[in-house]
PDB file of C-alpha atoms in Angstrom:
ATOM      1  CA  UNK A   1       0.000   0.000   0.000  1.00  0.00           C
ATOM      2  CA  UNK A   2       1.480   3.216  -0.988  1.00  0.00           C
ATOM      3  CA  UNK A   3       1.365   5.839   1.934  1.00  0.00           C
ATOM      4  CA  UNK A   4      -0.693   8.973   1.370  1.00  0.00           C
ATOM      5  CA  UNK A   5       0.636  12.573   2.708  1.00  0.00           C
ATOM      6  CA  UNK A   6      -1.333  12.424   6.260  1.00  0.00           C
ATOM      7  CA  UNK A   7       0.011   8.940   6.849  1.00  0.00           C
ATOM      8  CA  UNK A   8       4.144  10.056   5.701  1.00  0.00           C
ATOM      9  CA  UNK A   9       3.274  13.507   7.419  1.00  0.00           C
ATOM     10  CA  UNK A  10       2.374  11.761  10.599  1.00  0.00           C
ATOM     11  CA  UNK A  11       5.083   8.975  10.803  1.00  0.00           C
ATOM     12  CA  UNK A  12       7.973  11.960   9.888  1.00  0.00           C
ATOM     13  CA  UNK A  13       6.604  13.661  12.573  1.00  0.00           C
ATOM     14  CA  UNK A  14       6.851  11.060  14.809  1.00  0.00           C
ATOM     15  CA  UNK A  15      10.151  10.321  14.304  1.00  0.00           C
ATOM     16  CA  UNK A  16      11.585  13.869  14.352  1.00  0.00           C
ATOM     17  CA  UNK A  17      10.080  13.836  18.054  1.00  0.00           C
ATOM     18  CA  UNK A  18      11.433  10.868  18.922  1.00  0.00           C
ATOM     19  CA  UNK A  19      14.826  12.637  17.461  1.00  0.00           C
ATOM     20  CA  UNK A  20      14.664  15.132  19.634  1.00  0.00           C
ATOM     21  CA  UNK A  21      13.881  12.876  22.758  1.00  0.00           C
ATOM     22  CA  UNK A  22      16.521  10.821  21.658  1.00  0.00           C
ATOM     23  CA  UNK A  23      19.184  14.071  21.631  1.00  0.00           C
ATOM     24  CA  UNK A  24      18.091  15.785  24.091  1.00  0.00           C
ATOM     25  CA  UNK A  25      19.266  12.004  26.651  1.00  0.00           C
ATOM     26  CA  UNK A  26      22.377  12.074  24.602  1.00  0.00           C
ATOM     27  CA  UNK A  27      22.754  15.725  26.245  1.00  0.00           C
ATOM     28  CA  UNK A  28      21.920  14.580  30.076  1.00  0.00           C
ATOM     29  CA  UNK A  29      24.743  13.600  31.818  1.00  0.00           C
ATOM     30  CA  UNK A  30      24.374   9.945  32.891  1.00  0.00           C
ATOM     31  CA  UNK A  31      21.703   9.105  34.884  1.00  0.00           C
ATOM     32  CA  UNK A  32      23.698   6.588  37.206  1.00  0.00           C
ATOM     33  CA  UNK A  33      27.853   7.375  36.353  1.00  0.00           C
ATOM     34  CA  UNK A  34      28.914   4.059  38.015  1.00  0.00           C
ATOM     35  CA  UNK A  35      27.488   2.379  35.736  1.00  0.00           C
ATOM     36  CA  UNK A  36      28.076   3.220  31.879  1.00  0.00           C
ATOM     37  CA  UNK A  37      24.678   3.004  28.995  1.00  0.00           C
ATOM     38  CA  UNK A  38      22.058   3.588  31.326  1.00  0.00           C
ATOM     39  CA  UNK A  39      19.355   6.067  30.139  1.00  0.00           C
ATOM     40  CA  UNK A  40      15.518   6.808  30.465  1.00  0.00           C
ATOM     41  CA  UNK A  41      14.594   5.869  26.869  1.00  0.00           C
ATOM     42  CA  UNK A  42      13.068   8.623  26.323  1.00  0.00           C
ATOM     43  CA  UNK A  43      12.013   8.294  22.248  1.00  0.00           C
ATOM     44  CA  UNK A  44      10.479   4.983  23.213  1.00  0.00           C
ATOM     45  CA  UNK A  45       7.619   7.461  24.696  1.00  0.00           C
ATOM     46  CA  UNK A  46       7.002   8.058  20.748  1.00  0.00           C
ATOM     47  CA  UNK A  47       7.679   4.373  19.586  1.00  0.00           C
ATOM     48  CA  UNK A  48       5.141   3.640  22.490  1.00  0.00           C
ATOM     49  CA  UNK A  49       2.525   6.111  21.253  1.00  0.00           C
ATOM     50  CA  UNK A  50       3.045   4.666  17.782  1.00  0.00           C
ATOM     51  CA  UNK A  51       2.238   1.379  18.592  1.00  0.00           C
ATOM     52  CA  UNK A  52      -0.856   1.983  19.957  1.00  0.00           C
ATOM     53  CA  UNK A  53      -1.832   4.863  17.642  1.00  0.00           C
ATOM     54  CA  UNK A  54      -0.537   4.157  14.724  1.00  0.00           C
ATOM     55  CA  UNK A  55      -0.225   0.041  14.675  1.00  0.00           C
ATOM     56  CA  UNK A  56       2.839  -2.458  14.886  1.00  0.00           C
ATOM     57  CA  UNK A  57       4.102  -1.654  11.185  1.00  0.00           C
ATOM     58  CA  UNK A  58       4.215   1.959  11.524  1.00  0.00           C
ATOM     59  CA  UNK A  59       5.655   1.819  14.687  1.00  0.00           C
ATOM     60  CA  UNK A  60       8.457  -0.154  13.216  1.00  0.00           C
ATOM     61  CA  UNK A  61       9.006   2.188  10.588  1.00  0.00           C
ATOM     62  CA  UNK A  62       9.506   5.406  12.863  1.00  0.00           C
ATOM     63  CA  UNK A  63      11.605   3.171  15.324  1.00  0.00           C
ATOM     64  CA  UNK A  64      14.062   2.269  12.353  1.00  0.00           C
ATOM     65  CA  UNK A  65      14.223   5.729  11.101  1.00  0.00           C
ATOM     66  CA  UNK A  66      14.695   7.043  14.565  1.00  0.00           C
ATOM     67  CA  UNK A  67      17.897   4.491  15.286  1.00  0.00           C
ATOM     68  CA  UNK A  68      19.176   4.740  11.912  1.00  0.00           C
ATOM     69  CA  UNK A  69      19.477   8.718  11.890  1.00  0.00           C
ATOM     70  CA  UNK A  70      20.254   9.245  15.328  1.00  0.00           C
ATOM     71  CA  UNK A  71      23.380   6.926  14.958  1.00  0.00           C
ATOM     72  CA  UNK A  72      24.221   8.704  11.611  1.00  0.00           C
ATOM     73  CA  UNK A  73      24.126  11.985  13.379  1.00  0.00           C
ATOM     74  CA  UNK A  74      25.120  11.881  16.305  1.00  0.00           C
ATOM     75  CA  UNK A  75      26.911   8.297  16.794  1.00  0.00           C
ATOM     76  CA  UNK A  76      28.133   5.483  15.356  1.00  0.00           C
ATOM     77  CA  UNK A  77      28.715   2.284  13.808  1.00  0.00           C
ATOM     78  CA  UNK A  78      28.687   0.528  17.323  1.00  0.00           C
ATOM     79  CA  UNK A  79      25.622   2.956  18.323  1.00  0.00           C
ATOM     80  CA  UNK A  80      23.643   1.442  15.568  1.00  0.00           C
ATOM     81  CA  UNK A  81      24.615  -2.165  16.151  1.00  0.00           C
ATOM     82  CA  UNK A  82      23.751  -1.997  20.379  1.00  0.00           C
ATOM     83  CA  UNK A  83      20.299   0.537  19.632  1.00  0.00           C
ATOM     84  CA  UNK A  84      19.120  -1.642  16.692  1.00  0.00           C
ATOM     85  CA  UNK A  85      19.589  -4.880  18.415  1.00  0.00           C
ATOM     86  CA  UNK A  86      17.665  -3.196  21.719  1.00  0.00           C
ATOM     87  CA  UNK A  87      15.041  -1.759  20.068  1.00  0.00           C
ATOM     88  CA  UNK A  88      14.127  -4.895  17.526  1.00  0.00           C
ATOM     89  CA  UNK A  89      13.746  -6.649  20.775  1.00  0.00           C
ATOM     90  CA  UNK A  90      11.940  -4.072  22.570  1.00  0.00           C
ATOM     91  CA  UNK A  91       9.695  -3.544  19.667  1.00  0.00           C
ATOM     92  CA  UNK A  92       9.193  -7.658  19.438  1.00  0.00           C
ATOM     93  CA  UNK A  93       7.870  -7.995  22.932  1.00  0.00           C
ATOM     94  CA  UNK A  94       6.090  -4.705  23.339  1.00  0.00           C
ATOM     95  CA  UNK A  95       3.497  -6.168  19.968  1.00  0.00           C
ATOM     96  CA  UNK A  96       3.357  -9.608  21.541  1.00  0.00           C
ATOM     97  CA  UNK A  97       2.508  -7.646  24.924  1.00  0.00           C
ATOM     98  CA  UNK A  98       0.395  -5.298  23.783  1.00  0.00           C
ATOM     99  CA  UNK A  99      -1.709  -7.829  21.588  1.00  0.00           C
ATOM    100  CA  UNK A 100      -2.615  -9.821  24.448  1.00  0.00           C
ATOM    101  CA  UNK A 101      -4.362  -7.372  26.191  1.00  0.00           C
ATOM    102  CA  UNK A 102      -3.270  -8.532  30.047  1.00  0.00           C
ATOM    103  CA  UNK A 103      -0.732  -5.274  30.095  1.00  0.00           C
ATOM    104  CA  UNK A 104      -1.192  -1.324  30.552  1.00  0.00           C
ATOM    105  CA  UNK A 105       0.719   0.898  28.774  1.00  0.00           C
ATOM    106  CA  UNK A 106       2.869   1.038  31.816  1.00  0.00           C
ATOM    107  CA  UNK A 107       3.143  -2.673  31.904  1.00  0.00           C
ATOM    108  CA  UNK A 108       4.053  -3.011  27.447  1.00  0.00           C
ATOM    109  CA  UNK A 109       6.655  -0.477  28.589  1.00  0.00           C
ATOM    110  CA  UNK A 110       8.301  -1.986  31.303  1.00  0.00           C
ATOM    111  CA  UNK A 111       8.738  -5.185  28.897  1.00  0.00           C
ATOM    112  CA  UNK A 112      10.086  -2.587  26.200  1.00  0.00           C
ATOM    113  CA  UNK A 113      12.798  -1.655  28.700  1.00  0.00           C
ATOM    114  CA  UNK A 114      13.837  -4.809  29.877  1.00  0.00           C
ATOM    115  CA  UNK A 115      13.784  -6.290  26.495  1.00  0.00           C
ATOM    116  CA  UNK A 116      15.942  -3.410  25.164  1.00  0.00           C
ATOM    117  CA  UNK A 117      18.951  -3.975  28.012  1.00  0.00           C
ATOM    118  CA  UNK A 118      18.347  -7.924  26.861  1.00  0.00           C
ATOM    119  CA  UNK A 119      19.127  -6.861  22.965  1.00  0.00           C
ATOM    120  CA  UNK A 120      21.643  -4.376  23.795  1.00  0.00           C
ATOM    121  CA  UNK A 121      23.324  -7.084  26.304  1.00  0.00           C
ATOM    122  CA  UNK A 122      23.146  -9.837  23.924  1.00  0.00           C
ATOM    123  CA  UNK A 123      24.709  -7.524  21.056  1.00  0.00           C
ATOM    124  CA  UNK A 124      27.671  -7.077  23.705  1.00  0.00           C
ATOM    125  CA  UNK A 125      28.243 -10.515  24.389  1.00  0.00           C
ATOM    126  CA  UNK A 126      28.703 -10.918  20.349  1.00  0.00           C
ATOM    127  CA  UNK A 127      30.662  -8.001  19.556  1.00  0.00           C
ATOM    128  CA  UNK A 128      32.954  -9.040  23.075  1.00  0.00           C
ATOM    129  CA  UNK A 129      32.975 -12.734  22.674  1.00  0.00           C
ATOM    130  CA  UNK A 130      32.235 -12.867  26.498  1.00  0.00           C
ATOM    131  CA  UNK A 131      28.922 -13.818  28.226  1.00  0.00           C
ATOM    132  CA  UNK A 132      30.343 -12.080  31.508  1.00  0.00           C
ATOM    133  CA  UNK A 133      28.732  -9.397  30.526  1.00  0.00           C
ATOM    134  CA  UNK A 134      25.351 -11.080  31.616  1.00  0.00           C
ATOM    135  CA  UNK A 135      25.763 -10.099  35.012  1.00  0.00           C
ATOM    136  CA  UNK A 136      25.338  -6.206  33.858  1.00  0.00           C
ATOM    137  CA  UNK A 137      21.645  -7.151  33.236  1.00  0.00           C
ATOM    138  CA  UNK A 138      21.131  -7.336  37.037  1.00  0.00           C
ATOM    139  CA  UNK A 139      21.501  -3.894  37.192  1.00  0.00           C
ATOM    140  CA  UNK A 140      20.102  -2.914  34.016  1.00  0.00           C
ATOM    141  CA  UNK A 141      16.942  -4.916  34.870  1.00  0.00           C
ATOM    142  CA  UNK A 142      16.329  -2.615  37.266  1.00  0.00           C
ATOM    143  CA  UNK A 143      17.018   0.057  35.421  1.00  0.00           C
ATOM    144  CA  UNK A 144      14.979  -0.540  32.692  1.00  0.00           C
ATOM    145  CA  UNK A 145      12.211  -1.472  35.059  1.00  0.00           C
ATOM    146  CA  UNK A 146      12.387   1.953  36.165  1.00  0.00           C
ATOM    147  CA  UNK A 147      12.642   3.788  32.990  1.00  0.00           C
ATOM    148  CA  UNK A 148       9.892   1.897  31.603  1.00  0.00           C
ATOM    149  CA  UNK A 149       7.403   2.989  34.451  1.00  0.00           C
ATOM    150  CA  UNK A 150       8.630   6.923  33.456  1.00  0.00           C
ATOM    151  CA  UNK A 151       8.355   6.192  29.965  1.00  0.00           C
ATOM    152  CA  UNK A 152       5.115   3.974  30.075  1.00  0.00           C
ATOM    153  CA  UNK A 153       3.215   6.715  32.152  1.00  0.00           C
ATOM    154  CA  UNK A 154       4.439   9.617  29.919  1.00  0.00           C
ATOM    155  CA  UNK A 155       3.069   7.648  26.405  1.00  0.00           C
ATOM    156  CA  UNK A 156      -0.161   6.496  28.261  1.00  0.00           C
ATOM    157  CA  UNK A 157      -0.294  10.586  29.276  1.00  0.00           C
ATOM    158  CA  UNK A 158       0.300  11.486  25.469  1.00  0.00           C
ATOM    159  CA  UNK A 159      -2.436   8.305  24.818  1.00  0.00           C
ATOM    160  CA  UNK A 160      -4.807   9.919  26.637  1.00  0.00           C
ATOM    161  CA  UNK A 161      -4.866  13.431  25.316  1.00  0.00           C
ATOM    162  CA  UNK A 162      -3.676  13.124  21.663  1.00  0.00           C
ATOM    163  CA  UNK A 163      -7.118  12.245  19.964  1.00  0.00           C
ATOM    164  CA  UNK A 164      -6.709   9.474  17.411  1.00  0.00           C
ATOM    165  CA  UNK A 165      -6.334  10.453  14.215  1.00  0.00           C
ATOM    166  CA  UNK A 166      -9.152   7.996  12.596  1.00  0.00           C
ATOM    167  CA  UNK A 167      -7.922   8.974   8.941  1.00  0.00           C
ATOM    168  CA  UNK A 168      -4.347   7.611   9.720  1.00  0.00           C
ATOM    169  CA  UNK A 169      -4.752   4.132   9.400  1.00  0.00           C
ATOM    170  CA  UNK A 170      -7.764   3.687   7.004  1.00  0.00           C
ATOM    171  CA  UNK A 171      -7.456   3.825   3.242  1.00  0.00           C
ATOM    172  CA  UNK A 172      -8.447   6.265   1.101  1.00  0.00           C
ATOM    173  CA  UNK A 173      -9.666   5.864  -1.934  1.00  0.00           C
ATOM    174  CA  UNK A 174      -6.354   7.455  -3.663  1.00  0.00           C
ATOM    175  CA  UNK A 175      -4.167   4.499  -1.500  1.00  0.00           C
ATOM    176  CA  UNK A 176      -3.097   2.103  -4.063  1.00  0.00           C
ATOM    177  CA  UNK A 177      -2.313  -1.432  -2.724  1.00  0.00           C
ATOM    178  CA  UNK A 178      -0.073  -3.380  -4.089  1.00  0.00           C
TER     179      UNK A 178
END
């Protein structure tokens, strides 16, 4: 299905927020300096959003764009290997979550954060060759629990008062599938 100009207006928009989210952490100082890679996840607030507003698919597409950009602006090589491993993991278990029904937004984004440090970890323990890293998902276990509560109650906030858009995801008749 080709995408119309609402539906490529909507999805650039998201990811230019989740851009800035994402820029605006590489800016904090660390959250917890003992312990290197922790952050809030804050564009995950927008993936979040996405997912339920704008369905699985779309969601994909803005969390690609975001990771790919972001590490071509302001990272690298390694940054795209460690974020694209997190967030296809993330991503994975937040639509199997979600889809069920049993979780709030709070609870799909606690699994998005703990599933991200998994990716990221896993990635590490290629790239290293060493599955001692493993025990650094104690601590980011925690940390993503955490992060994912922030994050989960600021998307359900932006759930709650961004009206859906009910134009976004149905065709129109100038939509050509293919």
């Amino acid at each position: 299905m080709k995408y119309g100009a609402r539906r490529i207006a909507h999805i650039s928009i998201a990811v230019s927020v989740a851009m800035i989210l994402s820029y605006i952490e590489f800016l904090l100082p660390p959250v917890w300096s003992a312990v290197p890679g922790i952050k809030l996840g804050l564009a995950n607030i927008i993936i979040i959003f996405a997912i339920y507003r704008y369905g699985s698919g779309n969601a994909a597409i803005i969390s690609g764009l975001r990771i790919f950009l972001s590490a071509l602006l302001f990272g690298s090589i390694m940054t795209l290997l460690y974020s694209a491993a997190g967030a296809l993991l993330s991503l994975c278990g937040m639509m199997i979550v979600k889809k069920t029904g049993l979780f709030s937004t709070v609870g799909v984004s606690i699994v998005g954060g703990v599933l991200h440090n998994v990716g990221q970890i896993l990635m590490a323990v290629i790239l290293l060759r060493t599955a001692e890293i493993g025990y650094y998902m104690i601590v980011l276990a925690i940390t993503g629990t955490l992060a994912g509560i922030a994050v989960g109650i600021a998307a359900a906030s932006l759930i709650k008062h961004i009206p859906p858009d009910r134009n976004f995801l149905a065709p129109k008749k100038t939509d050509k599938i293919e």
